[in-house]
Tab-separated table of C-alpha atoms and ligand atoms in Angstrom:
chain	number	residue	atom	x	y	z
E	589	MET	CA	-186.938	131.695	-47.716
E	590	TYR	CA	-186.107	128.772	-45.484
E	591	GLN	CA	-188.232	128.341	-42.387
E	592	LYS	CA	-187.663	126.536	-39.150
E	593	VAL	CA	-189.340	123.181	-38.670
E	594	LYS	CA	-192.850	123.428	-37.240
E	595	GLY	CA	-192.853	123.365	-33.444
E	596	THR	CA	-189.235	124.525	-33.077
E	597	GLN	CA	-187.899	127.911	-31.998
E	598	ASP	CA	-184.956	130.237	-32.574
E	599	LEU	CA	-183.805	131.916	-29.391
E	600	PHE	CA	-181.663	135.020	-29.646
E	601	GLY	CA	-180.956	138.214	-27.771
E	602	ILE	CA	-182.820	138.517	-24.507
E	603	GLU	CA	-184.754	135.280	-25.087
E	604	ALA	CA	-181.527	133.268	-25.184
E	605	LYS	CA	-180.328	135.039	-22.057
E	606	LYS	CA	-183.547	134.187	-20.245
E	607	LEU	CA	-182.956	130.515	-20.916
E	608	HIS	CA	-179.440	130.747	-19.501
E	609	PHE	CA	-180.591	132.758	-16.514
E	610	LEU	CA	-183.113	130.105	-15.629
E	611	GLU	CA	-180.706	127.260	-16.262
E	612	THR	CA	-178.103	128.794	-13.957
E	613	LYS	CA	-180.647	129.297	-11.165
E	614	ILE	CA	-181.888	125.736	-11.434
E	615	ARG	CA	-178.381	124.269	-11.490
E	616	THR	CA	-177.473	126.272	-8.421
E	617	VAL	CA	-180.423	124.956	-6.409
E	618	ILE	CA	-180.219	121.330	-7.468
E	619	SER	CA	-176.478	120.983	-6.970
E	620	LYS	CA	-177.014	121.846	-3.295
E	621	TYR	CA	-179.280	118.807	-3.111
E	622	GLY	CA	-176.350	116.635	-4.155
E	623	TYR	CA	-177.432	115.986	-7.742
E	624	GLU	CA	-174.653	115.645	-10.303
E	625	GLU	CA	-175.084	116.382	-13.950
E	626	MET	CA	-175.514	113.485	-16.353
E	627	ILE	CA	-175.057	114.387	-20.011
E	628	THR	CA	-176.315	111.668	-22.334
E	629	PRO	CA	-176.514	111.661	-26.149
E	630	ILE	CA	-179.369	113.471	-27.881
E	631	PHE	CA	-180.233	110.201	-29.619
E	632	GLU	CA	-180.367	106.605	-28.456
E	633	ASN	CA	-181.228	103.236	-29.882
E	634	THR	CA	-185.007	103.279	-30.225
E	635	ASP	CA	-185.406	100.297	-27.865
E	636	VAL	CA	-184.224	102.391	-24.923
E	637	PHE	CA	-187.307	104.603	-25.101
E	638	VAL	CA	-189.699	101.805	-26.017
E	639	ARG	CA	-188.511	99.842	-22.978
E	640	SER	CA	-188.955	102.754	-20.631
E	641	SER	CA	-192.172	104.385	-21.819
E	642	GLY	CA	-193.954	101.279	-23.073
E	643	GLU	CA	-195.403	100.550	-26.534
E	644	GLU	CA	-198.778	101.877	-25.478
E	645	SER	CA	-197.605	105.252	-24.213
E	646	ASP	CA	-198.374	108.408	-26.192
E	647	ILE	CA	-194.657	108.985	-26.505
E	648	VAL	CA	-193.864	105.677	-28.160
E	649	SER	CA	-197.093	105.192	-30.067
E	650	LYS	CA	-197.212	108.593	-31.735
E	651	GLU	CA	-194.654	111.157	-30.621
E	652	MET	CA	-191.164	109.840	-31.354
E	653	TYR	CA	-188.786	111.118	-34.010
E	654	THR	CA	-187.470	107.741	-35.146
E	655	PHE	CA	-185.343	107.053	-38.217
E	656	LEU	CA	-182.981	104.472	-39.658
E	657	ASP	CA	-179.375	105.639	-39.798
E	658	LYS	CA	-177.114	104.700	-42.679
E	659	GLY	CA	-176.160	101.500	-40.869
E	660	ASN	CA	-179.846	100.544	-40.736
E	661	ARG	CA	-180.098	101.018	-36.961
E	662	SER	CA	-183.316	102.381	-35.567
E	663	ILE	CA	-182.424	105.622	-33.816
E	664	THR	CA	-184.704	107.976	-31.861
E	665	LEU	CA	-184.202	111.605	-30.859
E	666	ARG	CA	-184.779	111.509	-27.126
E	667	PRO	CA	-188.374	112.359	-26.181
E	668	GLU	CA	-187.603	112.353	-22.436
E	669	GLY	CA	-184.660	112.094	-20.085
E	670	THR	CA	-185.248	109.196	-17.719
E	671	ALA	CA	-184.658	106.322	-20.144
E	672	ALA	CA	-181.202	107.505	-21.149
E	673	VAL	CA	-180.154	108.154	-17.553
E	674	VAL	CA	-181.208	104.635	-16.564
E	675	ARG	CA	-179.417	103.200	-19.604
E	676	SER	CA	-176.245	105.056	-18.673
E	677	TYR	CA	-176.528	104.210	-14.968
E	678	LEU	CA	-176.584	100.522	-15.903
E	679	GLU	CA	-174.125	100.602	-18.789
E	680	ASN	CA	-171.555	102.384	-16.614
E	681	LYS	CA	-172.352	100.234	-13.555
E	682	LEU	CA	-172.933	103.315	-11.467
E	683	TYR	CA	-174.902	101.178	-9.021
E	684	ALA	CA	-171.734	99.280	-8.060
E	685	SER	CA	-170.981	101.398	-4.999
E	686	GLY	CA	-174.377	100.484	-3.576
E	687	ASN	CA	-174.979	104.090	-2.629
E	688	LEU	CA	-177.842	106.374	-3.462
E	689	LYS	CA	-176.991	108.060	-6.777
E	690	LYS	CA	-178.468	111.408	-7.741
E	691	PHE	CA	-178.356	112.780	-11.286
E	692	TYR	CA	-179.788	115.761	-13.069
E	693	TYR	CA	-179.991	116.646	-16.751
E	694	PHE	CA	-180.835	119.734	-18.726
E	695	GLY	CA	-181.353	119.790	-22.476
E	696	PRO	CA	-183.516	119.434	-25.554
E	697	MET	CA	-186.175	116.750	-26.034
E	698	PHE	CA	-188.119	115.952	-29.204
E	699	ARG	CA	-191.740	114.935	-29.557
E	700	TYR	CA	-193.988	114.929	-32.581
E	701	GLU	CA	-196.964	116.725	-31.054
E	702	ARG	CA	-199.437	119.314	-32.239
E	703	PRO	CA	-197.697	122.634	-31.500
E	704	GLN	CA	-199.688	125.027	-29.292
E	705	ALA	CA	-199.119	127.259	-26.272
E	706	GLY	CA	-196.429	125.584	-24.165
E	707	ARG	CA	-196.156	122.597	-26.498
E	708	PHE	CA	-193.316	122.284	-28.961
E	709	ARG	CA	-191.666	119.606	-31.068
E	710	GLN	CA	-188.276	120.522	-29.686
E	711	PHE	CA	-188.333	121.716	-26.094
E	712	ASN	CA	-186.027	121.663	-23.102
E	713	GLN	CA	-186.401	119.664	-19.965
E	714	PHE	CA	-184.630	119.871	-16.681
E	715	GLY	CA	-184.994	116.697	-14.670
E	716	ILE	CA	-183.580	114.657	-11.827
E	717	GLU	CA	-183.341	110.948	-11.078
E	718	ALA	CA	-182.283	109.362	-7.778
E	719	PHE	CA	-181.491	105.631	-7.705
E	720	GLY	CA	-180.917	103.237	-4.866
E	721	THR	CA	-183.209	104.118	-1.974
E	722	SER	CA	-186.862	103.544	-1.301
E	723	SER	CA	-187.981	105.923	1.401
E	724	PRO	CA	-190.810	108.378	1.989
E	725	LEU	CA	-188.096	110.794	3.121
E	726	LEU	CA	-186.432	110.681	-0.291
E	727	ASP	CA	-189.789	111.033	-2.074
E	728	ALA	CA	-190.570	114.090	0.024
E	729	ASP	CA	-187.093	115.523	-0.544
E	730	VAL	CA	-187.500	115.156	-4.309
E	731	ILE	CA	-190.929	116.798	-4.287
E	732	ILE	CA	-189.679	119.609	-2.058
E	733	SER	CA	-186.655	120.229	-4.306
E	734	ALA	CA	-189.040	121.022	-7.166
E	735	SER	CA	-190.922	123.445	-4.975
E	736	GLU	CA	-187.621	125.060	-3.944
E	737	ILE	CA	-186.829	125.589	-7.625
E	738	PHE	CA	-190.132	127.385	-8.129
E	739	LYS	CA	-189.282	129.485	-5.096
E	740	ALA	CA	-185.793	130.333	-6.328
E	741	LEU	CA	-187.278	131.470	-9.634
E	742	GLY	CA	-189.929	133.505	-7.845
E	743	ILE	CA	-192.822	131.617	-9.438
E	744	GLU	CA	-196.151	131.703	-7.642
E	745	ASN	CA	-199.593	130.209	-8.341
E	746	ILE	CA	-198.216	126.699	-8.562
E	747	LYS	CA	-200.199	123.789	-7.241
E	748	LEU	CA	-198.798	120.401	-6.233
E	749	LYS	CA	-201.009	117.459	-7.120
E	750	ILE	CA	-200.076	114.121	-5.681
E	751	ASN	CA	-201.334	110.557	-5.684
E	752	SER	CA	-200.221	107.021	-5.004
E	753	ILE	CA	-200.709	104.387	-7.661
E	754	GLY	CA	-199.427	101.697	-5.330
E	755	ASP	CA	-197.223	98.686	-5.848
E	756	PHE	CA	-197.734	96.161	-8.640
E	757	ALA	CA	-200.228	94.019	-6.769
E	758	SER	CA	-202.336	97.089	-5.933
E	759	ARG	CA	-202.213	98.209	-9.521
E	760	ASN	CA	-203.242	94.802	-10.823
E	761	ASN	CA	-206.283	94.783	-8.574
E	762	TYR	CA	-207.192	98.274	-9.611
E	763	GLU	CA	-206.782	97.486	-13.297
E	764	LYS	CA	-209.257	94.617	-12.964
E	765	LEU	CA	-211.709	96.954	-11.275
E	766	LEU	CA	-211.290	99.579	-14.007
E	767	LYS	CA	-211.669	97.029	-16.801
E	768	GLY	CA	-214.994	95.989	-15.352
E	769	TYR	CA	-216.170	99.569	-14.902
E	770	PHE	CA	-215.028	100.994	-18.230
E	771	GLY	CA	-216.052	97.810	-20.057
E	772	LYS	CA	-219.657	98.667	-19.204
E	773	ASN	CA	-219.204	102.228	-20.465
E	774	ILE	CA	-217.004	101.594	-23.458
E	775	ASP	CA	-219.244	103.475	-25.922
E	776	HIS	CA	-218.672	106.701	-23.985
E	777	LEU	CA	-214.886	106.571	-24.350
E	778	CYS	CA	-212.682	108.020	-27.079
E	779	LEU	CA	-211.133	105.611	-29.590
E	780	ASP	CA	-207.725	105.735	-27.892
E	781	CYS	CA	-209.308	104.871	-24.559
E	782	GLN	CA	-211.252	102.008	-26.071
E	783	ARG	CA	-207.894	100.599	-27.133
E	784	ARG	CA	-206.344	101.352	-23.719
E	785	LEU	CA	-209.080	99.365	-22.001
E	786	GLU	CA	-207.412	96.093	-22.980
E	787	ASN	CA	-203.736	96.962	-22.524
E	788	ASN	CA	-203.586	99.655	-19.912
E	789	PRO	CA	-206.880	100.788	-18.398
E	790	LEU	CA	-205.074	103.075	-15.922
E	791	ARG	CA	-204.138	105.316	-18.836
E	792	ILE	CA	-207.789	106.058	-19.482
E	793	LEU	CA	-207.725	108.206	-16.338
E	794	ASP	CA	-204.912	110.198	-17.921
E	795	CYS	CA	-206.722	110.796	-21.236
E	796	LYS	CA	-206.369	114.328	-22.592
E	797	VAL	CA	-209.433	114.024	-24.849
E	798	ASP	CA	-211.782	112.598	-22.254
E	799	LYS	CA	-210.563	114.461	-19.200
E	800	ASP	CA	-213.926	116.112	-18.486
E	801	ASN	CA	-215.923	113.001	-19.299
E	802	PRO	CA	-218.128	112.134	-16.250
E	803	ILE	CA	-217.527	108.425	-16.917
E	804	ILE	CA	-213.850	109.030	-16.146
E	805	GLN	CA	-214.478	111.341	-13.249
E	806	LYS	CA	-216.794	108.829	-11.597
E	807	ALA	CA	-214.487	105.848	-12.102
E	808	PRO	CA	-213.562	103.840	-8.995
E	809	LYS	CA	-210.644	105.428	-7.164
E	810	ILE	CA	-207.315	103.747	-6.718
E	811	GLU	CA	-207.224	104.264	-2.976
E	812	SER	CA	-209.585	101.325	-2.423
E	813	SER	CA	-207.130	98.999	-4.181
E	814	LEU	CA	-203.929	100.059	-2.429
E	815	SER	CA	-202.149	97.524	-0.244
E	816	LYS	CA	-201.597	98.406	3.411
E	817	GLU	CA	-197.896	98.946	2.704
E	818	SER	CA	-198.610	101.375	-0.123
E	819	LYS	CA	-201.179	103.232	1.939
E	820	ASP	CA	-198.748	103.608	4.845
E	821	TYR	CA	-195.957	104.678	2.529
E	822	PHE	CA	-198.153	107.352	0.962
E	823	LYS	CA	-199.353	108.586	4.366
E	824	GLU	CA	-195.760	108.958	5.470
E	825	VAL	CA	-194.847	110.998	2.366
E	826	LEU	CA	-197.828	113.284	2.948
E	827	LYS	CA	-196.943	113.672	6.602
E	828	ILE	CA	-193.460	114.899	5.770
E	829	LEU	CA	-194.906	117.374	3.262
E	830	ASP	CA	-197.295	118.547	6.003
E	831	ASP	CA	-194.404	118.949	8.423
E	832	PHE	CA	-192.645	121.013	5.795
E	833	LYS	CA	-195.859	123.005	5.277
E	834	LEU	CA	-195.885	122.246	1.587
E	835	LYS	CA	-199.456	122.423	0.336
E	836	TYR	CA	-200.760	119.708	-1.955
E	837	GLU	CA	-203.956	118.341	-3.384
E	838	ILE	CA	-204.525	114.609	-3.618
E	839	ASP	CA	-205.756	113.873	-7.131
E	840	GLN	CA	-206.960	110.305	-7.442
E	841	ASN	CA	-207.091	110.547	-11.215
E	842	LEU	CA	-203.428	111.425	-11.430
E	843	VAL	CA	-201.752	108.295	-12.778
E	844	ARG	CA	-199.074	109.766	-15.066
E	845	GLY	CA	-198.716	108.634	-18.642
E	846	LEU	CA	-195.844	106.195	-18.219
E	847	ASP	CA	-195.781	102.516	-17.330
E	848	TYR	CA	-192.925	102.583	-14.907
E	849	TYR	CA	-194.331	104.555	-12.000
E	850	THR	CA	-195.172	102.934	-8.645
E	851	ASP	CA	-196.460	104.465	-5.432
E	852	THR	CA	-195.834	108.218	-5.342
E	853	VAL	CA	-196.729	110.255	-8.444
E	854	PHE	CA	-197.015	114.031	-8.598
E	855	GLU	CA	-197.357	117.057	-10.826
E	856	TYR	CA	-196.928	120.752	-10.324
E	857	ILE	CA	-199.453	122.678	-12.360
E	858	LEU	CA	-200.025	126.365	-12.974
E	859	GLU	CA	-203.145	127.855	-11.482
E	860	SER	CA	-204.312	130.660	-13.740
E	861	LYS	CA	-207.379	131.585	-15.716
E	862	ASP	CA	-205.667	131.979	-19.102
E	863	GLU	CA	-204.629	129.428	-21.705
E	864	LEU	CA	-201.719	128.308	-19.529
E	865	GLY	CA	-203.899	127.436	-16.532
E	866	GLY	CA	-203.788	123.748	-15.628
E	867	LEU	CA	-200.648	123.146	-17.673
E	868	ALA	CA	-198.210	120.729	-16.028
E	869	ILE	CA	-194.876	122.394	-15.376
E	870	CYS	CA	-193.183	119.556	-13.558
E	871	ALA	CA	-194.146	115.914	-13.401
E	872	GLY	CA	-192.656	112.854	-11.840
E	873	GLY	CA	-192.863	109.941	-9.522
E	874	LYS	CA	-191.301	106.887	-8.034
E	875	TYR	CA	-190.424	103.903	-10.203
E	876	SER	CA	-189.600	100.666	-8.463
E	877	ASP	CA	-189.290	98.471	-11.475
E	878	LEU	CA	-187.773	100.549	-14.239
E	879	VAL	CA	-184.133	99.672	-13.586
E	880	ARG	CA	-184.954	95.969	-13.419
E	881	SER	CA	-186.988	96.171	-16.599
E	882	PHE	CA	-183.770	97.374	-18.273
E	883	GLN	CA	-182.254	94.040	-17.162
E	884	GLY	CA	-180.518	95.770	-14.283
E	885	PRO	CA	-180.518	94.917	-10.588
E	886	ASP	CA	-183.592	95.464	-8.456
E	887	ILE	CA	-183.028	99.118	-7.628
E	888	PRO	CA	-185.766	101.677	-7.078
E	889	GLY	CA	-185.670	105.167	-8.513
E	890	ILE	CA	-187.558	108.411	-8.323
E	891	GLY	CA	-187.458	111.512	-10.489
E	892	TYR	CA	-189.215	114.353	-12.213
E	893	ALA	CA	-188.953	116.550	-15.277
E	894	PHE	CA	-189.674	120.248	-15.699
E	895	GLY	CA	-190.797	121.739	-18.994
E	896	VAL	CA	-188.355	124.619	-19.356
E	897	GLU	CA	-190.317	126.552	-22.015
E	898	ARG	CA	-193.334	126.475	-19.738
E	899	ILE	CA	-191.268	127.974	-16.920
E	900	LEU	CA	-190.068	130.668	-19.328
E	901	MET	CA	-193.639	131.549	-20.272
E	902	ILE	CA	-194.718	131.802	-16.648
E	903	MET	CA	-191.713	133.893	-15.690
E	904	ASP	CA	-192.503	136.261	-18.544
E	905	GLN	CA	-196.107	136.406	-17.450
E	906	GLN	CA	-195.172	137.076	-13.812
E	907	ASN	CA	-192.411	139.517	-14.788
E	908	LEU	CA	-189.701	137.582	-12.999
E	909	PHE	CA	-186.682	138.230	-15.180
E	910	PRO	CA	-184.215	140.899	-14.114
E	911	LYS	CA	-182.809	143.243	-16.768
E	912	LEU	CA	-180.701	140.984	-18.916
E	913	GLU	CA	-179.507	143.156	-21.772
E	914	ASP	CA	-175.756	143.585	-22.032
E	915	LYS	CA	-174.492	147.116	-21.568
E	916	ALA	CA	-170.948	147.840	-22.662
E	917	ASP	CA	-168.505	148.907	-19.980
E	918	VAL	CA	-166.414	150.679	-22.558
E	919	VAL	CA	-166.783	151.724	-26.194
E	920	LEU	CA	-163.494	152.706	-27.815
E	921	ILE	CA	-163.307	155.413	-30.441
E	922	GLY	CA	-160.350	155.826	-32.808
E	923	LEU	CA	-159.950	158.893	-35.009
E	924	ASP	CA	-157.383	157.692	-37.587
E	925	PRO	CA	-156.177	154.311	-38.909
E	926	GLU	CA	-153.304	154.050	-36.422
E	927	SER	CA	-155.604	154.931	-33.506
E	928	LYS	CA	-158.204	152.412	-34.697
E	929	LYS	CA	-155.626	149.622	-34.392
E	930	LYS	CA	-154.776	150.873	-30.966
E	931	THR	CA	-158.437	150.770	-29.884
E	932	LEU	CA	-158.582	147.105	-30.899
E	933	LEU	CA	-155.487	146.221	-28.865
E	934	LEU	CA	-156.788	148.157	-25.907
E	935	ALA	CA	-160.257	146.541	-26.215
E	936	ILE	CA	-158.712	143.064	-26.080
E	937	MET	CA	-156.685	144.038	-23.021
E	938	LEU	CA	-159.800	145.435	-21.295
E	939	ARG	CA	-161.849	142.314	-22.161
E	940	ARG	CA	-159.164	140.161	-20.580
E	941	ALA	CA	-159.548	142.277	-17.466
E	942	GLY	CA	-163.284	141.531	-17.491
E	943	TYR	CA	-164.774	144.632	-19.131
E	944	LEU	CA	-167.279	144.304	-21.971
E	945	SER	CA	-165.522	146.438	-24.571
E	946	GLU	CA	-166.675	147.213	-28.083
E	947	LEU	CA	-165.527	149.288	-31.031
E	948	ASP	CA	-166.763	150.291	-34.454
E	949	TYR	CA	-164.617	148.316	-36.907
E	950	LEU	CA	-165.286	150.574	-39.888
E	951	SER	CA	-165.608	154.216	-39.106
E	952	GLN	CA	-163.103	156.852	-38.031
E	953	ASN	CA	-165.770	159.531	-37.775
E	954	LEU	CA	-166.993	160.596	-34.385
E	955	LYS	CA	-170.719	160.449	-35.056
E	956	PRO	CA	-171.200	156.740	-35.851
E	957	GLN	CA	-168.765	155.794	-33.109
E	958	PHE	CA	-170.701	157.787	-30.531
E	959	ARG	CA	-173.904	156.235	-31.870
E	960	LEU	CA	-172.475	152.784	-31.107
E	961	ALA	CA	-171.669	153.929	-27.573
E	962	ASP	CA	-175.292	155.033	-27.163
E	963	GLN	CA	-176.695	151.825	-28.599
E	964	MET	CA	-174.602	149.782	-26.240
E	965	GLN	CA	-175.361	152.111	-23.338
E	966	ALA	CA	-171.646	152.292	-22.687
E	967	LYS	CA	-170.613	153.365	-19.221
E	968	PHE	CA	-167.360	154.858	-20.503
E	969	ILE	CA	-166.077	156.033	-23.840
E	970	ILE	CA	-162.364	156.005	-24.563
E	971	ILE	CA	-161.182	158.245	-27.354
E	972	ILE	CA	-157.820	157.850	-29.085
E	973	GLY	CA	-156.468	160.291	-31.694
E	974	GLU	CA	-153.056	161.482	-32.821
E	975	GLU	CA	-152.679	163.737	-29.802
E	976	GLU	CA	-153.454	160.954	-27.316
E	977	ARG	CA	-151.036	158.572	-29.032
E	978	LYS	CA	-148.248	161.127	-28.975
E	979	ASN	CA	-148.688	161.726	-25.222
E	980	LYS	CA	-149.445	158.081	-24.323
E	981	VAL	CA	-152.759	159.086	-22.775
E	982	LEU	CA	-156.441	158.314	-23.323
E	983	THR	CA	-159.404	160.641	-23.280
E	984	VAL	CA	-162.018	158.983	-21.086
E	985	LYS	CA	-165.592	160.180	-21.021
E	986	ASN	CA	-168.053	159.101	-18.375
E	987	ASN	CA	-171.149	158.551	-20.473
E	988	SER	CA	-173.654	159.283	-17.734
E	989	THR	CA	-172.076	162.383	-16.143
E	990	LYS	CA	-170.554	163.419	-19.517
E	991	GLU	CA	-167.384	164.361	-17.625
E	992	GLN	CA	-164.181	163.948	-19.559
E	993	GLU	CA	-160.710	163.223	-18.186
E	994	THR	CA	-157.270	162.520	-19.530
E	995	VAL	CA	-155.875	159.279	-18.170
E	996	SER	CA	-152.403	157.981	-18.794
E	997	GLU	CA	-152.378	154.733	-20.823
E	998	ASP	CA	-150.789	152.626	-18.145
E	999	ARG	CA	-153.275	153.778	-15.506
E	1000	ILE	CA	-156.448	152.902	-17.410
E	1001	LEU	CA	-157.133	149.590	-15.626
E	1002	GLU	CA	-156.762	151.179	-12.209
E	1003	TYR	CA	-158.985	154.028	-13.346
E	1004	LEU	CA	-161.793	151.758	-14.574
E	1005	LYS	CA	-161.523	149.527	-11.546
E	1006	GLU	CA	-162.216	152.482	-9.360
E	1007	LYS	CA	-165.064	153.859	-11.493
E	1008	ILE	CA	-166.870	150.637	-12.452
E	1009	LYS	CA	-167.819	148.767	-9.335
S	264	LIG	P1	-198.453	116.773	-21.095
S	264	LIG	O1	-199.487	116.166	-20.231
S	264	LIG	O2	-198.442	118.291	-21.044
S	264	LIG	O3	-198.402	116.218	-22.493
S	264	LIG	P2	-196.465	114.866	-20.388
S	264	LIG	O4	-197.114	114.037	-19.365
S	264	LIG	O5	-196.358	114.347	-21.770
S	264	LIG	O6	-197.089	116.347	-20.417
S	264	LIG	P3	-193.849	114.506	-19.265
S	264	LIG	O7	-193.455	113.444	-20.214
S	264	LIG	O8	-194.150	114.147	-17.875
S	264	LIG	O9	-195.045	115.331	-19.890
S	264	LIG	O10	-192.761	115.667	-19.297
S	264	LIG	C1	-192.508	116.515	-18.180
S	264	LIG	C2	-192.777	117.965	-18.496
S	264	LIG	O11	-192.199	118.330	-19.747
S	264	LIG	C3	-194.243	118.307	-18.665
S	264	LIG	O12	-194.844	118.508	-17.429
S	264	LIG	C4	-194.163	119.584	-19.460
S	264	LIG	O13	-193.902	120.691	-18.610
S	264	LIG	C5	-192.966	119.368	-20.344
S	264	LIG	N1	-193.384	118.971	-21.706
S	264	LIG	C6	-193.834	117.773	-22.121
S	264	LIG	N2	-194.087	117.776	-23.441
S	264	LIG	C7	-193.786	119.029	-23.882
S	264	LIG	C8	-193.831	119.685	-25.157
S	264	LIG	N3	-194.206	119.034	-26.254
S	264	LIG	N4	-193.449	120.992	-25.233
S	264	LIG	C9	-193.046	121.663	-24.124
S	264	LIG	N5	-192.983	121.104	-22.897
S	264	LIG	C10	-193.346	119.800	-22.766
S	265	LIG	MG1	-197.477	114.611	-23.495
């Protein structure tokens, strides 16, 4: 027997419908915020992701699905959405108008990670990116849009964590401070962090292995290194969130795993006591230098990404999906070969009119055909036999009241329209 690749999933039946339900809700909310969909390829030249995430990031250093294609090009299945959106924004000169540009994406991402609850090797992300404006108002709007999505989905127990990692000068100062501090404690750090100390000490704060290590928890905080501008900017963002009554917690160890963030960074995490508690559902931040580092103009951006499978798990847990199974409006029953053909023609006509219509393609016996109607919880059953054909009528049974009526063929649409609201 063939098996799916480790860390991937098959979605079918209700599970597939849940994904679509959620996707539709999210698209509805975000389009009202003026975001337009950006669909980029599932794979890109490997450089695109290396440029954006940085050689030292977990994504680039250990999680990418990278291969040589038959033309010997290094190709990578996208591990995240931002890099490709920036690449496309520049390649298509979408900055030319000089306006703020807002994009969203929805689709599969690929990371070679150890599969566990809420962590897959193929998973879906929904994310947004806004390019062209640097303003605490925009930052707040972006953060609030994520909270509005949680609201629209009915999800509770979500906590917003926020921090500022400052501009580049602030970060440089802070990195020096951290190098000194962690340098003295290097023996207490995991091997990855020992390596990070040289190249990117900020990442030590973000370490998954060492997250409860007191050495990390007691590290100097970034606030002391922020420039006045960065401090004021952050205060302003927080003030708008306060005005909007959006609760948050400032987490000075929140630095995000990627190189390109500046100033505002944030995460929405689930507060619960089970295995999902503390899991990040949405993560993002402002990036002042990413577009330029792609050899583009000096244009700031801000964005976030949601882990869609994690939303699905929470919605299951909190019982937030409506009934999604498809019930048939009509099941058609034919009692002889000629009538069977007629049920097919009629079914197609009813489907065109918007009714979910189904028939048994094999049997002319009543029993299996009624069984199908039960399985599909059909609202109405239409029966066609020799008698009906001769008189150009249909026998229509209301499957809940069990009442049966004779309806003339050419009145069936009117009849259903009246009965099925
Ligand atoms: P984590 O800390 O959980 O590894 P991350 O910092 O790598 O997350 P991002 O790159 O910021 O995650 O991606 C944004 C969101 O995508 C995460 O908050 C999470 O909800 C989701 N996500 C990331 N990796 C996976 C995965 N392997 N499987 C499912 N969802 C994921
Ligand atoms: Mg990760």
